[in-house]
Amino acid sequence: MKQQKKEPLKKQFNFPVWYILIAAFVLMSLSSYLFNPVVGNISYSEFKELVRDGRIESCQVTSSLIKGTLKAEDYRSEKMKTFVTARVDDPELVKELEAQGVKYSGNYENTWLQQFLFAWIIPIGIFFLIWRFVFKRMGGPTGSIMSFGKSKGKIYAQEDLKFSFDDVAGIDEAKEELQEVVEFLKTPHKFTNLGGRIPKGVLLVGAPGTGKTLLAKAVAGEAEVPFFSISGSEFVEMFVGVGASRVRDMFGQAAQKAPCIIFIDELDAIGKTRGSNPVGGHDEREQTLNQLLVEMDGFDTNTGVIIMSATNRPETLDPALLRPGRFDRQVVVDRPDLNGREAILVIHSKGVKLDENVVLKSIAAMTPGFVGADLANIINEAALLAARRNKDNVGMSEIEEAIERVMAGLEKKKRLINKKEKGIVAHHECGHALVASTLKTADKVKKISIIPRGVAALGYTLQLPTEDRYMMTREELTDRISVLLGGRIAEEIIFDEVSTGAQNDLEKASDIARRMVKYYGMSDKLGIVTFEPENKSPFMGWGMGSNKDYSEETARDIDIEVKKIIDDVYAKTREMLEKQKPMLIKLSKILMEKEVIEEKELKKILNDEIEEKTDATRVN
Ligand code: ADP
Ligand code: MG
Ligand code: ZN
């Protein structure tokens, strides 16, 4: 690709306030110099004396001043030739001037320039200054007034964007998926020739610091295309309509530079569900979001513009953004596992002098749950510590201290788990997995992981399209509840106590059971009746309570029925898991070691076990 320098964007016509102010100042001083060649400032009484003494040649009377010239014989130097004095209300003056034969004239003062300056230019200048200041404080657009509403998308030249996939480690699955995007950008014809449609939007989803931004840049670097980058929060501005016009502008600019990537970081800042605020809402954000949707629909991907976006809160995104033709590809950027962490450490310790006693593998083992940014931080902190201690290289002691520091910061965020918790979580997750692998209708287990991460639930939420819920059979629903309860039951079986970790599962399980009773008519006692329409108006759901169209008694019956469903499923699931207790323990042990078990491996572990037994037990 050609060198796309930052120039085109930076050189937008700038119209700084300073130019106006300087011009005004120069004009003002010039005008006073040109119009008032003031030389001698004298008092009015002195002036009257001069008049009486007959020493004045001529004078000009204006509304506020009297300027005059002395008679030739009276002034000794050029300096003394002219004078000026403030005018005093003096009805006698004209008579005296006439008596002395002084030439005098009134003067229409030509002050429009000053007036114009004072009345218009300066106030406007001050206004602009304040405006600018306010914007700066708000982190809005900086400075240029004329580029107001233009996108602040930074365009990176190819050379500036030195990142490649080699700089990203530990998130191989995401990398693999994005490899395809690189292909699209590099050789679009290969795909379009066969009539395929290149995806428009790719949404990177993952916890903060997992390398989403880095990954997007690496894609641009790999594909060697320009990279427009803007953060969602930069879109949200003070005035309605500005965000929207920025979106329009950015897509316009990108179209000219195709093939290229538009990267919207922190999409959740503009992409929050519309109408989620019952009081007034946020028009500006909604307009920006609408414009984004319009632009995404409007352009043809075969031109080679691919929109990438990143968020760590996908659950808050407006569903419209995730529809086909928009961000239809979602790439989960996971926290790295043991090997991944080691690979990331290798990358970040490249430029750092490490002592021989430093073993990156053992650092990786010490840092479960750490993301790429944390690991980069550890290496950096350790290097700083070593420098402070005047050491030649970074030793294990610095690294350990750095880990402690970073961990202290992280523990506040409750991301890390200690050993005992790790055991509980492992058994809990294996409980889910075992139940899911045993039940016929349950979704296949793709992966079990005890790497803590905030967005694990995401995949689940996104894989549950609204329409499908009406198509599920009773068995599928109870199986789903069973899988959800599996985690808690496993904890009970192994530890004889339960943790709070299962709360979310229980909420979901009760929710499904409640739906079965209330909406799908799946309860024996209440029969085939639907209580309450499922689609509440967005305004009714929030705090105002929904309109119940059934009695308190029915409500109690619903609760009883819900409990009955849960209890039934619970008993069955518990029985099922008790039988598989050895497997549960075995699986959990492997999981605690590896942190992640993939689908294939899980199958292998389960099958090994089954082969050892007879076929008769397999029926379970
Ligand atoms: P996110 O956008 O997901 O919050 P970033 O991409 O901004 O995270 O990551 C911040 C920094 O952490 C990166 O610049 C990089 O130095 C480091 N980093 C994060 N993830 C990785 C990774 N997978 N491999 C290498 N470095 C990483
Ligand atoms: Mg980021
Ligand atoms: Zn669970």
XYZ file of C-alpha atoms in Angstrom, residues 172-498:
327
model
C -4.737 -18.088 19.049
C -8.384 -18.794 18.395
C -9.165 -15.123 17.915
C -6.104 -14.783 15.730
C -7.196 -17.665 13.584
C -10.613 -16.164 13.048
C -9.136 -12.824 12.162
C -6.745 -14.417 9.708
C -9.762 -14.684 7.481
C -10.408 -10.964 7.717
C -6.849 -10.347 6.642
C -7.460 -12.533 3.599
C -10.599 -10.575 2.754
C -8.681 -7.354 2.830
C -5.728 -8.658 0.895
C -7.475 -10.554 -1.839
C -11.138 -9.535 -1.883
C -11.607 -10.823 -5.423
C -10.871 -14.338 -4.408
C -14.036 -14.247 -2.337
C -16.305 -11.991 -4.342
C -15.625 -13.804 -7.601
C -17.481 -16.767 -6.240
C -20.374 -14.558 -5.223
C -19.605 -14.559 -1.540
C -20.367 -11.625 0.658
C -17.516 -10.320 2.715
C -18.569 -9.762 6.318
C -19.082 -6.145 7.252
C -18.369 -6.031 10.877
C -16.233 -7.965 13.286
C -16.836 -7.466 16.973
C -14.025 -8.333 19.345
C -15.361 -9.281 22.720
C -13.213 -9.777 25.777
C -12.158 -8.530 29.164
C -10.125 -5.324 29.356
C -6.465 -5.823 28.546
C -6.836 -9.071 26.652
C -5.428 -7.444 23.532
C -8.473 -6.440 21.500
C -7.090 -3.110 20.379
C -3.748 -4.700 19.702
C -5.395 -7.415 17.656
C -7.268 -4.918 15.501
C -4.068 -3.047 14.767
C -2.326 -6.306 13.996
C -5.011 -7.152 11.445
C -4.414 -3.836 9.706
C -0.682 -4.429 9.897
C -0.958 -7.912 8.458
C -3.266 -6.858 5.661
C -1.190 -3.730 5.011
C -4.183 -1.459 4.833
C -4.906 1.932 6.435
C -6.452 1.839 9.846
C -9.019 4.363 11.034
C -9.326 4.229 14.748
C -11.829 5.996 16.936
C -13.106 5.345 20.396
C -16.801 5.108 21.028
C -16.609 7.629 23.808
C -15.167 10.202 21.418
C -18.357 10.047 19.412
C -20.522 11.121 22.239
C -20.486 14.873 22.176
C -22.168 17.813 23.660
C -24.419 18.818 20.823
C -27.011 16.664 19.251
C -26.106 15.624 15.763
C -22.369 16.005 16.020
C -21.727 12.367 16.774
C -23.889 11.362 13.860
C -22.103 13.653 11.461
C -18.800 12.279 12.662
C -19.879 8.776 11.833
C -20.907 9.915 8.377
C -17.636 11.697 7.876
C -15.550 8.762 8.979
C -17.263 6.372 6.615
C -16.811 8.912 3.836
C -13.113 9.161 4.496
C -12.717 5.426 4.792
C -14.484 4.811 1.483
C -11.833 6.872 -0.259
C -9.056 4.885 1.322
C -10.440 1.422 0.698
C -9.379 -1.226 1.312
C -9.067 -0.244 4.913
C -10.258 -0.943 8.425
C -12.480 1.226 10.547
C -11.941 0.394 14.176
C -14.436 1.583 16.762
C -12.997 0.942 20.196
C -15.290 0.757 23.221
C -18.373 0.283 21.113
C -20.539 0.053 24.223
C -20.199 3.803 24.707
C -22.472 4.403 21.715
C -23.966 1.008 21.229
C -26.009 0.718 24.389
C -29.498 -0.565 23.940
C -31.718 2.180 22.700
C -34.607 3.229 24.846
C -32.996 1.706 27.900
C -33.377 4.939 29.789
C -36.975 5.510 30.805
C -36.324 9.104 31.809
C -35.701 11.064 28.657
C -33.031 8.853 27.175
C -29.896 10.059 25.529
C -30.830 11.464 22.154
C -27.307 12.177 21.120
C -26.066 8.653 21.666
C -29.096 7.216 19.956
C -28.629 9.429 16.937
C -25.009 8.416 16.705
C -25.936 4.784 16.974
C -28.656 5.150 14.363
C -26.242 6.833 12.006
C -23.765 4.025 12.538
C -26.423 1.480 11.669
C -27.427 3.440 8.595
C -23.835 3.700 7.400
C -23.181 0.035 8.019
C -26.232 -0.905 5.996
C -25.449 1.600 3.299
C -22.023 0.640 2.163
C -20.964 -2.241 0.102
C -18.390 -4.467 1.735
C -17.029 -5.486 -1.582
C -15.372 -2.090 -1.683
C -13.053 -3.482 0.943
C -13.932 -1.510 4.052
C -14.205 -3.736 7.083
C -15.488 -2.425 10.358
C -13.937 -3.797 13.482
C -15.064 -2.991 16.930
C -14.215 -3.926 20.479
C -16.192 -4.128 23.670
C -15.901 -5.680 27.074
C -19.600 -5.361 27.788
C -21.327 -7.072 24.909
C -24.454 -7.696 26.932
C -25.258 -3.996 26.929
C -25.093 -3.659 23.151
C -28.172 -2.885 21.150
C -29.310 -6.098 19.480
C -29.585 -4.218 16.193
C -25.809 -3.983 16.115
C -25.421 -7.736 16.184
C -27.764 -8.489 13.333
C -26.484 -10.052 10.122
C -24.967 -7.435 7.884
C -23.672 -5.502 10.823
C -21.373 -6.912 13.450
C -22.290 -10.372 12.388
C -18.980 -11.891 13.387
C -18.151 -12.002 17.012
C -14.680 -12.996 17.996
C -14.161 -13.819 21.629
C -10.808 -12.715 22.947
C -10.216 -14.965 25.925
C -7.922 -14.627 28.852
C -4.784 -16.570 27.985
C -4.116 -20.008 29.437
C -0.806 -21.217 30.833
C 0.943 -21.584 27.477
C -0.607 -18.407 26.203
C 0.695 -16.471 29.167
C 4.154 -17.814 28.594
C 4.018 -16.794 24.939
C 2.905 -13.282 25.898
C 5.727 -13.042 28.422
C 8.187 -14.060 25.723
C 6.990 -11.215 23.510
C 7.146 -8.585 26.201
C 10.488 -9.632 27.633
C 12.200 -9.373 24.265
C 13.724 -5.987 24.926
C 14.360 -6.659 28.610
C 17.575 -8.050 30.045
C 16.505 -11.024 32.093
C 18.639 -12.885 34.585
C 19.366 -16.525 33.873
C 17.329 -17.593 36.864
C 14.146 -16.199 35.331
C 11.929 -18.933 33.949
C 9.019 -17.503 32.021
C 7.074 -20.729 32.311
C 7.011 -20.503 36.069
C 5.926 -16.865 35.896
C 3.080 -17.987 33.693
C 2.193 -20.637 36.262
C 2.072 -17.995 38.981
C -0.345 -15.770 37.124
C -3.630 -17.513 36.391
C -6.267 -15.069 35.265
C -3.811 -12.433 34.148
C -4.439 -10.850 30.769
C -1.868 -9.669 28.257
C -1.869 -6.129 29.594
C -1.199 -7.395 33.135
C 1.708 -9.521 31.952
C 3.216 -6.662 29.974
C 2.805 -4.621 33.118
C 4.651 -7.193 35.234
C 7.678 -7.228 32.960
C 7.745 -3.468 32.902
C 7.370 -3.099 36.673
C 10.118 -5.647 37.216
C 12.441 -3.796 34.867
C 11.772 -0.552 36.721
C 12.409 -2.236 40.063
C 15.697 -3.669 38.837
C 16.746 -0.264 37.574
C 15.902 1.309 40.922
C 18.073 -1.318 42.599
C 20.915 -0.594 40.188
C 20.953 -4.137 38.929
C 22.388 -5.277 35.634
C 19.417 -7.378 34.778
C 15.949 -8.302 35.922
C 15.945 -11.169 38.380
C 13.246 -13.471 39.665
C 12.898 -11.474 42.864
C 11.894 -8.350 40.941
C 9.458 -10.347 38.873
C 7.882 -11.827 41.970
C 7.531 -8.451 43.552
C 6.035 -7.061 40.365
C 3.522 -9.903 40.300
C 2.532 -9.108 43.839
C 2.045 -5.480 42.992
C -0.013 -6.139 39.922
C -1.970 -8.768 41.779
C -2.751 -6.390 44.612
C -4.225 -4.078 42.050
C -6.168 -6.878 40.465
C -7.469 -8.413 43.633
C -9.494 -5.319 44.149
C -11.160 -6.121 40.899
C -11.825 -9.647 42.157
C -10.409 -11.311 39.128
C -8.098 -13.810 40.700
C -8.892 -16.954 42.560
C -6.927 -18.736 45.221
C -6.244 -22.418 45.317
C -9.276 -23.463 47.301
C -11.553 -21.391 45.139
C -9.905 -22.847 42.098
C -10.871 -26.317 43.292
C -14.458 -25.304 43.865
C -14.704 -23.608 40.506
C -13.145 -26.600 38.745
C -15.669 -29.019 40.233
C -18.489 -26.608 39.563
C -17.587 -26.266 35.896
C -17.017 -29.995 35.511
C -20.470 -30.499 36.992
C -21.968 -28.397 34.206
C -19.880 -30.170 31.611
C -20.677 -33.684 32.795
C -24.404 -33.058 32.879
C -24.289 -31.443 29.467
C -22.346 -34.353 27.986
C -24.724 -36.854 29.494
C -28.008 -35.291 28.441
C -29.178 -35.881 24.901
C -30.618 -32.505 24.034
C -28.140 -30.267 25.791
C -25.785 -28.140 23.716
C -22.428 -29.721 23.167
C -19.652 -28.667 25.488
C -17.082 -26.771 23.451
C -14.706 -25.936 26.201
C -14.391 -26.021 29.963
C -12.274 -23.339 31.466
C -11.471 -22.102 34.925
C -9.605 -19.084 33.683
C -11.673 -16.402 35.323
C -13.263 -14.050 32.884
C -16.074 -11.630 32.973
C -17.593 -12.375 29.645
C -17.929 -16.136 29.747
C -21.671 -15.797 29.926
C -21.626 -13.845 26.723
C -21.356 -16.770 24.356
C -24.337 -18.259 26.057
C -26.437 -15.149 25.851
C -25.629 -14.636 22.209
C -26.316 -18.217 21.271
C -29.816 -17.985 22.574
C -31.835 -16.286 19.873
C -35.181 -15.027 21.024
C -37.175 -16.863 18.374
C -35.801 -20.199 19.347
C -37.291 -20.133 22.771
C -40.723 -20.804 21.392
C -39.451 -23.834 19.620
C -37.972 -25.652 22.549
C -39.619 -28.729 23.912
C -40.250 -29.276 27.562
C -37.428 -31.770 27.696
C -34.956 -29.353 26.190
C -35.894 -26.756 28.723
C -35.572 -29.064 31.697
C -32.265 -30.318 30.332
C -31.061 -26.796 30.189
C -32.074 -26.302 33.811
C -30.318 -29.532 34.638
C -27.061 -28.296 33.105
C -27.353 -25.064 35.031
C -27.909 -26.891 38.317
C -25.061 -29.300 37.575
C -22.438 -26.876 38.788
C -23.957 -26.372 42.193
C -24.748 -30.024 42.649
C -21.153 -30.979 41.874
C -20.023 -28.584 44.595
C -22.460 -30.182 47.014
C -21.355 -33.697 46.210
C -17.637 -32.996 46.544
C -17.415 -30.327 49.201
C -20.679 -30.848 51.024
C -21.242 -27.138 50.929
C -22.101 -24.613 48.288
